[in-house]
PDB file of C-alpha atoms and ligand atoms in Angstrom:
ATOM      1  CA  MET A   2       0.000   0.000   0.000  1.00 69.00           C
ATOM      2  CA  ARG A   3       1.466   3.344  -1.023  1.00 72.00           C
ATOM      3  CA  GLU A   4       2.136   5.630   1.920  1.00 74.00           C
ATOM      4  CA  SER A   5       1.254   8.701  -0.127  1.00 77.00           C
ATOM      5  CA  ILE A   6      -2.466   7.925   0.048  1.00 77.00           C
ATOM      6  CA  LEU A   7      -2.230   8.170   3.821  1.00 80.00           C
ATOM      7  CA  THR A   8      -0.503  11.545   3.775  1.00 84.00           C
ATOM      8  CA  ILE A   9      -2.938  14.385   4.292  1.00 85.00           C
ATOM      9  CA  PRO A  10      -1.606  17.972   3.976  1.00 90.00           C
ATOM     10  CA  VAL A  11      -2.070  19.769   7.293  1.00 93.00           C
ATOM     11  CA  ASN A  12      -2.792  23.270   5.990  1.00 93.00           C
ATOM     12  CA  GLU A  13      -5.453  22.080   3.558  1.00 93.00           C
ATOM     13  CA  ILE A  14      -7.470  20.595   6.410  1.00 95.00           C
ATOM     14  CA  PHE A  15      -7.215  23.662   8.651  1.00 97.00           C
ATOM     15  CA  GLU A  16      -8.059  26.139   5.916  1.00 96.00           C
ATOM     16  CA  LYS A  17     -11.603  24.743   5.747  1.00 94.00           C
ATOM     17  CA  LYS A  18     -12.360  26.160   9.224  1.00 95.00           C
ATOM     18  CA  CYS A  19     -15.449  23.983   9.378  1.00 95.00           C
ATOM     19  CA  GLY A  20     -16.081  21.461  12.149  1.00 96.00           C
ATOM     20  CA  CYS A  21     -13.313  19.646  14.015  1.00 98.00           C
ATOM     21  CA  PRO A  22     -10.113  19.624  11.907  1.00 97.00           C
ATOM     22  CA  VAL A  23      -9.017  16.280  13.334  1.00 97.00           C
ATOM     23  CA  CYS A  24     -12.352  14.741  12.321  1.00 97.00           C
ATOM     24  CA  ALA A  25     -11.826  16.199   8.841  1.00 96.00           C
ATOM     25  CA  MET A  26      -8.382  14.634   8.681  1.00 95.00           C
ATOM     26  CA  ARG A  27      -9.754  11.289   9.884  1.00 96.00           C
ATOM     27  CA  ASP A  28     -12.564  11.440   7.307  1.00 96.00           C
ATOM     28  CA  GLU A  29     -10.041  11.946   4.500  1.00 94.00           C
ATOM     29  CA  LEU A  30      -7.739   9.184   5.650  1.00 94.00           C
ATOM     30  CA  GLU A  31     -10.744   6.927   5.989  1.00 95.00           C
ATOM     31  CA  GLN A  32     -12.046   7.765   2.536  1.00 94.00           C
ATOM     32  CA  HIS A  33      -8.636   7.124   0.963  1.00 93.00           C
ATOM     33  CA  ALA A  34      -8.238   3.794   2.747  1.00 93.00           C
ATOM     34  CA  VAL A  35     -11.753   2.584   1.897  1.00 93.00           C
ATOM     35  CA  GLU A  36     -11.434   3.620  -1.759  1.00 92.00           C
ATOM     36  CA  TYR A  37      -8.101   1.872  -1.921  1.00 91.00           C
ATOM     37  CA  ILE A  38      -9.477  -1.364  -0.486  1.00 90.00           C
ATOM     38  CA  MET A  39     -12.387  -1.314  -2.891  1.00 90.00           C
ATOM     39  CA  GLY A  40     -10.178  -0.527  -5.886  1.00 87.00           C
ATOM     40  CA  ALA A  41      -6.414  -0.772  -6.275  1.00 81.00           C
ATOM     41  CA  ALA A  42      -5.993  -3.274  -3.449  1.00 80.00           C
ATOM     42  CA  MET A  43      -7.512  -5.948  -5.701  1.00 71.00           C
ATOM     43  CA  MET A  44      -4.158  -6.046  -7.490  1.00 76.00           C
ATOM     44  CA  GLU A  45      -2.091  -6.390  -4.351  1.00 84.00           C
ATOM     45  CA  PRO A  46      -2.074  -9.871  -2.779  1.00 84.00           C
ATOM     46  CA  ASP A  47      -0.079  -8.568   0.224  1.00 88.00           C
ATOM     47  CA  VAL A  48      -2.969  -6.370   1.197  1.00 88.00           C
ATOM     48  CA  ARG A  49      -5.381  -9.294   1.000  1.00 88.00           C
ATOM     49  CA  ILE A  50      -3.185 -11.259   3.385  1.00 90.00           C
ATOM     50  CA  GLU A  51      -3.380  -8.353   5.814  1.00 90.00           C
ATOM     51  CA  THR A  52      -7.140  -7.835   5.518  1.00 91.00           C
ATOM     52  CA  ASN A  53      -7.745 -11.576   5.882  1.00 90.00           C
ATOM     53  CA  LYS A  54      -6.014 -11.474   9.244  1.00 89.00           C
ATOM     54  CA  SER A  55      -7.412  -8.269  10.685  1.00 91.00           C
ATOM     55  CA  GLY A  56     -10.796  -7.929   9.042  1.00 93.00           C
ATOM     56  CA  PHE A  57     -12.817  -4.714   9.439  1.00 95.00           C
ATOM     57  CA  CYS A  58     -14.953  -3.016  12.066  1.00 96.00           C
ATOM     58  CA  LYS A  59     -18.672  -2.457  11.589  1.00 95.00           C
ATOM     59  CA  GLU A  60     -18.251   1.226  10.721  1.00 95.00           C
ATOM     60  CA  HIS A  61     -15.810   0.449   7.911  1.00 96.00           C
ATOM     61  CA  PHE A  62     -17.711  -2.545   6.589  1.00 96.00           C
ATOM     62  CA  GLU A  63     -20.686  -0.194   6.267  1.00 96.00           C
ATOM     63  CA  GLN A  64     -18.608   2.360   4.383  1.00 95.00           C
ATOM     64  CA  MET A  65     -17.320  -0.329   2.039  1.00 95.00           C
ATOM     65  CA  ARG A  66     -20.838  -1.603   1.498  1.00 95.00           C
ATOM     66  CA  ALA A  67     -21.924   1.895   0.490  1.00 94.00           C
ATOM     67  CA  CYS A  68     -19.362   1.838  -2.370  1.00 91.00           C
ATOM     68  CA  LYS A  69     -20.531   0.834  -5.833  1.00 89.00           C
ATOM     69  CA  ASN A  70     -18.097  -2.001  -6.340  1.00 87.00           C
ATOM     70  CA  ARG A  71     -19.790  -4.818  -4.433  1.00 90.00           C
ATOM     71  CA  LEU A  72     -17.739  -7.490  -6.227  1.00 90.00           C
ATOM     72  CA  SER A  73     -14.570  -6.129  -4.573  1.00 88.00           C
ATOM     73  CA  LEU A  74     -16.204  -6.485  -1.202  1.00 91.00           C
ATOM     74  CA  ALA A  75     -17.486  -9.993  -1.971  1.00 93.00           C
ATOM     75  CA  LEU A  76     -14.037 -11.165  -3.146  1.00 90.00           C
ATOM     76  CA  MET A  77     -12.436  -9.739  -0.051  1.00 90.00           C
ATOM     77  CA  LEU A  78     -15.023 -11.409   2.171  1.00 94.00           C
ATOM     78  CA  GLN A  79     -14.548 -14.691   0.322  1.00 93.00           C
ATOM     79  CA  THR A  80     -10.874 -15.013   1.229  1.00 92.00           C
ATOM     80  CA  HIS A  81     -11.504 -13.569   4.678  1.00 93.00           C
ATOM     81  CA  LEU A  82     -14.004 -16.343   5.423  1.00 95.00           C
ATOM     82  CA  GLN A  83     -11.759 -18.972   3.848  1.00 94.00           C
ATOM     83  CA  GLU A  84      -8.904 -17.813   6.048  1.00 92.00           C
ATOM     84  CA  LEU A  85     -11.142 -18.294   9.092  1.00 92.00           C
ATOM     85  CA  GLN A  86     -11.982 -21.818   7.947  1.00 91.00           C
ATOM     86  CA  LYS A  87      -8.317 -22.634   7.448  1.00 90.00           C
ATOM     87  CA  THR A  88      -6.720 -21.030  10.473  1.00 86.00           C
ATOM     88  CA  VAL A  89      -9.343 -20.994  13.202  1.00 85.00           C
ATOM     89  CA  PHE A  90     -11.898 -23.708  12.556  1.00 84.00           C
ATOM     90  CA  THR A  91      -9.607 -26.235  11.055  1.00 77.00           C
ATOM     91  CA  GLU A  92      -9.458 -29.433  13.126  1.00 70.00           C
ATOM     92  CA  LYS A  93     -12.277 -31.624  14.310  1.00 59.00           C
ATOM     93  CA  GLY A  94     -13.292 -31.586  17.945  1.00 56.00           C
ATOM     94  CA  PHE A  95     -12.577 -27.890  18.234  1.00 56.00           C
ATOM     95  CA  PHE A  96     -14.796 -27.462  21.267  1.00 62.00           C
ATOM     96  CA  GLU A  97     -13.271 -30.400  23.137  1.00 65.00           C
ATOM     97  CA  SER A  98      -9.753 -29.038  22.791  1.00 67.00           C
ATOM     98  CA  LYS A  99      -7.493 -28.417  25.733  1.00 77.00           C
ATOM     99  CA  ASP A 100      -7.330 -25.063  27.525  1.00 85.00           C
ATOM    100  CA  SER A 101      -4.289 -23.771  25.699  1.00 82.00           C
ATOM    101  CA  LYS A 102      -5.660 -24.676  22.314  1.00 81.00           C
ATOM    102  CA  SER A 103      -8.918 -23.041  23.164  1.00 83.00           C
ATOM    103  CA  ARG A 104      -7.064 -19.949  24.336  1.00 85.00           C
ATOM    104  CA  LYS A 105      -5.192 -19.769  21.039  1.00 84.00           C
ATOM    105  CA  THR A 106      -8.431 -20.012  19.152  1.00 85.00           C
ATOM    106  CA  THR A 107     -10.045 -17.211  21.107  1.00 89.00           C
ATOM    107  CA  GLU A 108      -6.922 -15.110  20.620  1.00 88.00           C
ATOM    108  CA  ARG A 109      -7.180 -15.558  16.866  1.00 85.00           C
ATOM    109  CA  ILE A 110     -10.853 -14.727  16.917  1.00 90.00           C
ATOM    110  CA  SER A 111     -10.234 -11.652  19.078  1.00 90.00           C
ATOM    111  CA  LYS A 112      -7.901 -10.352  16.405  1.00 87.00           C
ATOM    112  CA  VAL A 113     -10.514 -10.770  13.709  1.00 88.00           C
ATOM    113  CA  VAL A 114     -13.268  -9.305  15.866  1.00 92.00           C
ATOM    114  CA  ASN A 115     -11.333  -6.377  17.346  1.00 93.00           C
ATOM    115  CA  ASP A 116      -8.922  -5.365  14.604  1.00 95.00           C
ATOM    116  CA  CYS A 117      -9.733  -3.408  11.502  1.00 96.00           C
ATOM    117  CA  PHE A 118      -7.546  -2.834   8.476  1.00 94.00           C
ATOM    118  CA  VAL A 119      -8.925   0.678   7.865  1.00 95.00           C
ATOM    119  CA  CYS A 120      -8.741   1.717  11.544  1.00 96.00           C
ATOM    120  CA  ALA A 121      -5.100   0.589  11.600  1.00 95.00           C
ATOM    121  CA  LYS A 122      -4.302   2.647   8.500  1.00 94.00           C
ATOM    122  CA  ILE A 123      -6.056   5.666  10.001  1.00 94.00           C
ATOM    123  CA  GLU A 124      -4.062   5.252  13.200  1.00 94.00           C
ATOM    124  CA  TRP A 125      -0.847   5.077  11.187  1.00 94.00           C
ATOM    125  CA  GLY A 126      -1.679   8.165   9.135  1.00 94.00           C
ATOM    126  CA  PHE A 127      -2.965  10.021  12.198  1.00 93.00           C
ATOM    127  CA  THR A 128       0.309   9.623  14.098  1.00 93.00           C
ATOM    128  CA  ARG A 129       2.314  10.996  11.189  1.00 93.00           C
ATOM    129  CA  TRP A 130      -0.150  13.785  10.562  1.00 94.00           C
ATOM    130  CA  LEU A 131       0.024  14.847  14.216  1.00 94.00           C
ATOM    131  CA  THR A 132       3.815  14.986  14.101  1.00 94.00           C
ATOM    132  CA  ASN A 133       3.652  17.256  11.048  1.00 95.00           C
ATOM    133  CA  MET A 134       0.944  19.370  12.632  1.00 96.00           C
ATOM    134  CA  PHE A 135       2.889  19.854  15.872  1.00 97.00           C
ATOM    135  CA  ASP A 136       5.950  20.769  13.862  1.00 96.00           C
ATOM    136  CA  LEU A 137       4.016  23.324  11.829  1.00 96.00           C
ATOM    137  CA  TYR A 138       2.472  24.736  15.005  1.00 97.00           C
ATOM    138  CA  LYS A 139       5.903  25.278  16.471  1.00 96.00           C
ATOM    139  CA  ARG A 140       7.432  26.798  13.324  1.00 96.00           C
ATOM    140  CA  GLU A 141       4.738  29.035  11.845  1.00 96.00           C
ATOM    141  CA  ARG A 142       2.960  31.871  13.533  1.00 96.00           C
ATOM    142  CA  GLU A 143       0.425  31.932  10.653  1.00 96.00           C
ATOM    143  CA  PHE A 144      -0.476  28.355  11.358  1.00 97.00           C
ATOM    144  CA  ARG A 145      -0.973  29.045  15.067  1.00 97.00           C
ATOM    145  CA  GLU A 146      -3.332  31.811  14.017  1.00 97.00           C
ATOM    146  CA  LEU A 147      -5.172  29.462  11.668  1.00 97.00           C
ATOM    147  CA  PHE A 148      -5.417  26.841  14.405  1.00 98.00           C
ATOM    148  CA  SER A 149      -7.091  29.259  16.798  1.00 98.00           C
ATOM    149  CA  GLN A 150      -9.700  30.078  14.144  1.00 98.00           C
ATOM    150  CA  GLN A 151     -11.082  26.533  13.955  1.00 98.00           C
ATOM    151  CA  GLN A 152     -14.789  26.094  14.594  1.00 97.00           C
ATOM    152  CA  PHE A 153     -14.218  23.562  17.379  1.00 98.00           C
ATOM    153  CA  ILE A 154     -12.389  20.411  18.384  1.00 98.00           C
ATOM    154  CA  CYS A 155     -14.513  17.417  19.294  1.00 98.00           C
ATOM    155  CA  LEU A 156     -14.129  15.812  22.701  1.00 98.00           C
ATOM    156  CA  PRO A 157     -12.374  12.541  21.721  1.00 97.00           C
ATOM    157  CA  HIS A 158      -9.908  14.438  19.521  1.00 98.00           C
ATOM    158  CA  TYR A 159      -9.309  16.992  22.260  1.00 98.00           C
ATOM    159  CA  LYS A 160      -8.297  14.102  24.490  1.00 97.00           C
ATOM    160  CA  ALA A 161      -6.022  12.696  21.779  1.00 96.00           C
ATOM    161  CA  LEU A 162      -4.382  16.086  21.194  1.00 97.00           C
ATOM    162  CA  MET A 163      -3.829  16.699  24.899  1.00 97.00           C
ATOM    163  CA  GLN A 164      -2.233  13.292  25.389  1.00 96.00           C
ATOM    164  CA  LYS A 165       0.016  13.629  22.375  1.00 95.00           C
ATOM    165  CA  CYS A 166       0.909  17.201  23.307  1.00 95.00           C
ATOM    166  CA  ASP A 167       2.199  16.072  26.708  1.00 93.00           C
ATOM    167  CA  SER A 168       4.872  13.920  25.135  1.00 93.00           C
ATOM    168  CA  ASP A 169       5.474  15.324  21.657  1.00 94.00           C
ATOM    169  CA  MET A 170       4.857  19.059  21.577  1.00 94.00           C
ATOM    170  CA  ASP A 171       7.778  21.459  21.781  1.00 94.00           C
ATOM    171  CA  LYS A 172       8.003  23.097  25.216  1.00 95.00           C
ATOM    172  CA  SER A 173       8.008  26.635  23.815  1.00 95.00           C
ATOM    173  CA  VAL A 174       4.445  26.328  22.490  1.00 96.00           C
ATOM    174  CA  LYS A 175       2.988  23.553  24.640  1.00 96.00           C
ATOM    175  CA  ASN A 176       1.009  25.718  27.018  1.00 97.00           C
ATOM    176  CA  GLU A 177      -0.262  27.993  24.318  1.00 97.00           C
ATOM    177  CA  PHE A 178      -1.412  24.955  22.344  1.00 98.00           C
ATOM    178  CA  ARG A 179      -3.224  23.526  25.373  1.00 98.00           C
ATOM    179  CA  GLU A 180      -4.967  26.813  26.038  1.00 98.00           C
ATOM    180  CA  VAL A 181      -6.088  27.292  22.448  1.00 98.00           C
ATOM    181  CA  CYS A 182      -7.444  23.732  22.237  1.00 98.00           C
ATOM    182  CA  THR A 183      -9.271  24.064  25.546  1.00 98.00           C
ATOM    183  CA  LYS A 184     -10.831  27.338  24.455  1.00 98.00           C
ATOM    184  CA  LEU A 185     -12.041  25.796  21.191  1.00 98.00           C
ATOM    185  CA  VAL A 186     -13.666  22.925  23.088  1.00 98.00           C
ATOM    186  CA  LYS A 187     -15.152  25.017  25.891  1.00 98.00           C
ATOM    187  CA  ASN A 188     -16.664  27.652  23.617  1.00 98.00           C
ATOM    188  CA  TYR A 189     -18.314  25.023  21.462  1.00 98.00           C
ATOM    189  CA  LEU A 190     -19.536  23.096  24.488  1.00 98.00           C
ATOM    190  CA  ASP A 191     -21.218  26.267  25.791  1.00 98.00           C
ATOM    191  CA  GLU A 192     -22.782  26.888  22.396  1.00 97.00           C
ATOM    192  CA  LEU A 193     -24.069  23.307  22.200  1.00 98.00           C
ATOM    193  CA  GLU A 194     -25.437  23.371  25.723  1.00 98.00           C
ATOM    194  CA  LYS A 195     -27.339  26.558  24.904  1.00 97.00           C
ATOM    195  CA  ASP A 196     -28.751  25.103  21.674  1.00 97.00           C
ATOM    196  CA  VAL A 197     -29.797  21.790  23.253  1.00 97.00           C
ATOM    197  CA  SER A 198     -31.433  23.649  26.171  1.00 96.00           C
ATOM    198  CA  HIS A 199     -33.257  25.857  23.676  1.00 94.00           C
ATOM    199  CA  TYR A 200     -34.384  22.714  21.835  1.00 94.00           C
ATOM    200  CA  CYS A 201     -35.792  21.249  25.069  1.00 94.00           C
ATOM    201  CA  LYS A 202     -37.608  24.488  25.809  1.00 92.00           C
ATOM    202  CA  MET A 203     -39.302  24.381  22.403  1.00 90.00           C
ATOM    203  CA  TYR A 204     -41.300  21.358  23.590  1.00 86.00           C
ATOM    204  CA  ASP A 205     -43.062  23.587  26.096  1.00 83.00           C
ATOM    205  CA  TYR A 206     -46.743  24.079  25.154  1.00 76.00           C
ATOM    206  CA  ARG A 207     -46.186  27.849  25.052  1.00 76.00           C
ATOM    207  CA  ASN A 208     -43.766  27.410  22.167  1.00 79.00           C
ATOM    208  CA  THR A 209     -45.935  25.363  19.841  1.00 77.00           C
ATOM    209  CA  GLY A 210     -47.187  28.257  17.725  1.00 78.00           C
ATOM    210  CA  LYS A 211     -46.500  28.700  14.015  1.00 77.00           C
ATOM    211  CA  ASP A 212     -43.886  31.365  14.565  1.00 80.00           C
ATOM    212  CA  ALA A 213     -42.007  29.444  17.282  1.00 82.00           C
ATOM    213  CA  ASP A 214     -38.358  30.404  17.119  1.00 86.00           C
ATOM    214  CA  TRP A 215     -36.122  27.326  17.100  1.00 86.00           C
ATOM    215  CA  GLY A 216     -33.012  29.455  16.652  1.00 88.00           C
ATOM    216  CA  ASN A 217     -29.952  27.276  16.027  1.00 89.00           C
ATOM    217  CA  SER A 218     -31.387  24.386  17.971  1.00 90.00           C
ATOM    218  CA  LYS A 219     -32.948  22.179  15.292  1.00 91.00           C
ATOM    219  CA  ASP A 220     -29.818  20.097  14.598  1.00 95.00           C
ATOM    220  CA  SER A 221     -28.412  20.471  18.107  1.00 97.00           C
ATOM    221  CA  ILE A 222     -28.893  16.781  18.963  1.00 97.00           C
ATOM    222  CA  GLU A 223     -26.866  15.668  15.938  1.00 97.00           C
ATOM    223  CA  ARG A 224     -24.175  18.276  16.602  1.00 97.00           C
ATOM    224  CA  ALA A 225     -23.931  17.277  20.264  1.00 98.00           C
ATOM    225  CA  ILE A 226     -23.534  13.596  19.356  1.00 97.00           C
ATOM    226  CA  LYS A 227     -20.827  14.422  16.839  1.00 97.00           C
ATOM    227  CA  PHE A 228     -19.021  16.553  19.400  1.00 98.00           C
ATOM    228  CA  LEU A 229     -19.160  13.761  21.981  1.00 98.00           C
ATOM    229  CA  THR A 230     -18.318  10.814  19.713  1.00 97.00           C
ATOM    230  CA  THR A 231     -16.574  12.255  16.570  1.00 95.00           C
ATOM    231  CA  ARG A 232     -19.259  10.545  14.461  1.00 91.00           C
TER     232      ARG A 232
HETATM  233 ZN1   ZN B   1     -12.789  15.454  15.944  1.00 71.68          ZN
HETATM  234 ZN1   ZN B   2     -12.433   0.315  11.324  1.00 71.68          ZN
END
């Protein structure tokens, strides 16, 4: 798999100034990885070996299913299932096996159930992207400016940024970075809380008239879920 498809330019993502920039980066990585699996990966047996072992999570199976090329998905599933037959459910008397054998089997199944080829690629791309982003943040005042102008940072990505910042961010800008991130999260949280509260209030019988003012609250449930879960 070419690394270039997992390289997302930092500035491009931040210039959008719409939503959480880390979500936007994840979405692009995800899209590239899914498109790759459903297209070019057909020609690369190495990739099939990898996907047979790790499989995919529900989220990414759904995204693959939404692609037009269902034959790609079927072929991938075919060898994935065959691999399971060969490596996990191979000998007779599988359920009567000794403890250690049973443990090995559950270990293999755990890998298939818990791992995901696309999630792993996202993780890989994310780590590199963060390193570049931190570097840019340290070097360019313009980028620091651009960073502070983001709409918000979602809660899970705030956590990821804070953790990574502890170990990887240059000391000279660490505190500033923390403060800017926290401000982006707090401001958006306040905005969301206001919108969701307004939404609740609209269910009051006094607000049922034709000209009831929903303000910005109509999609507040969806926005709150995205903020809390990244999805
Ligand atoms: Zn996010
Ligand atoms: Zn996944």
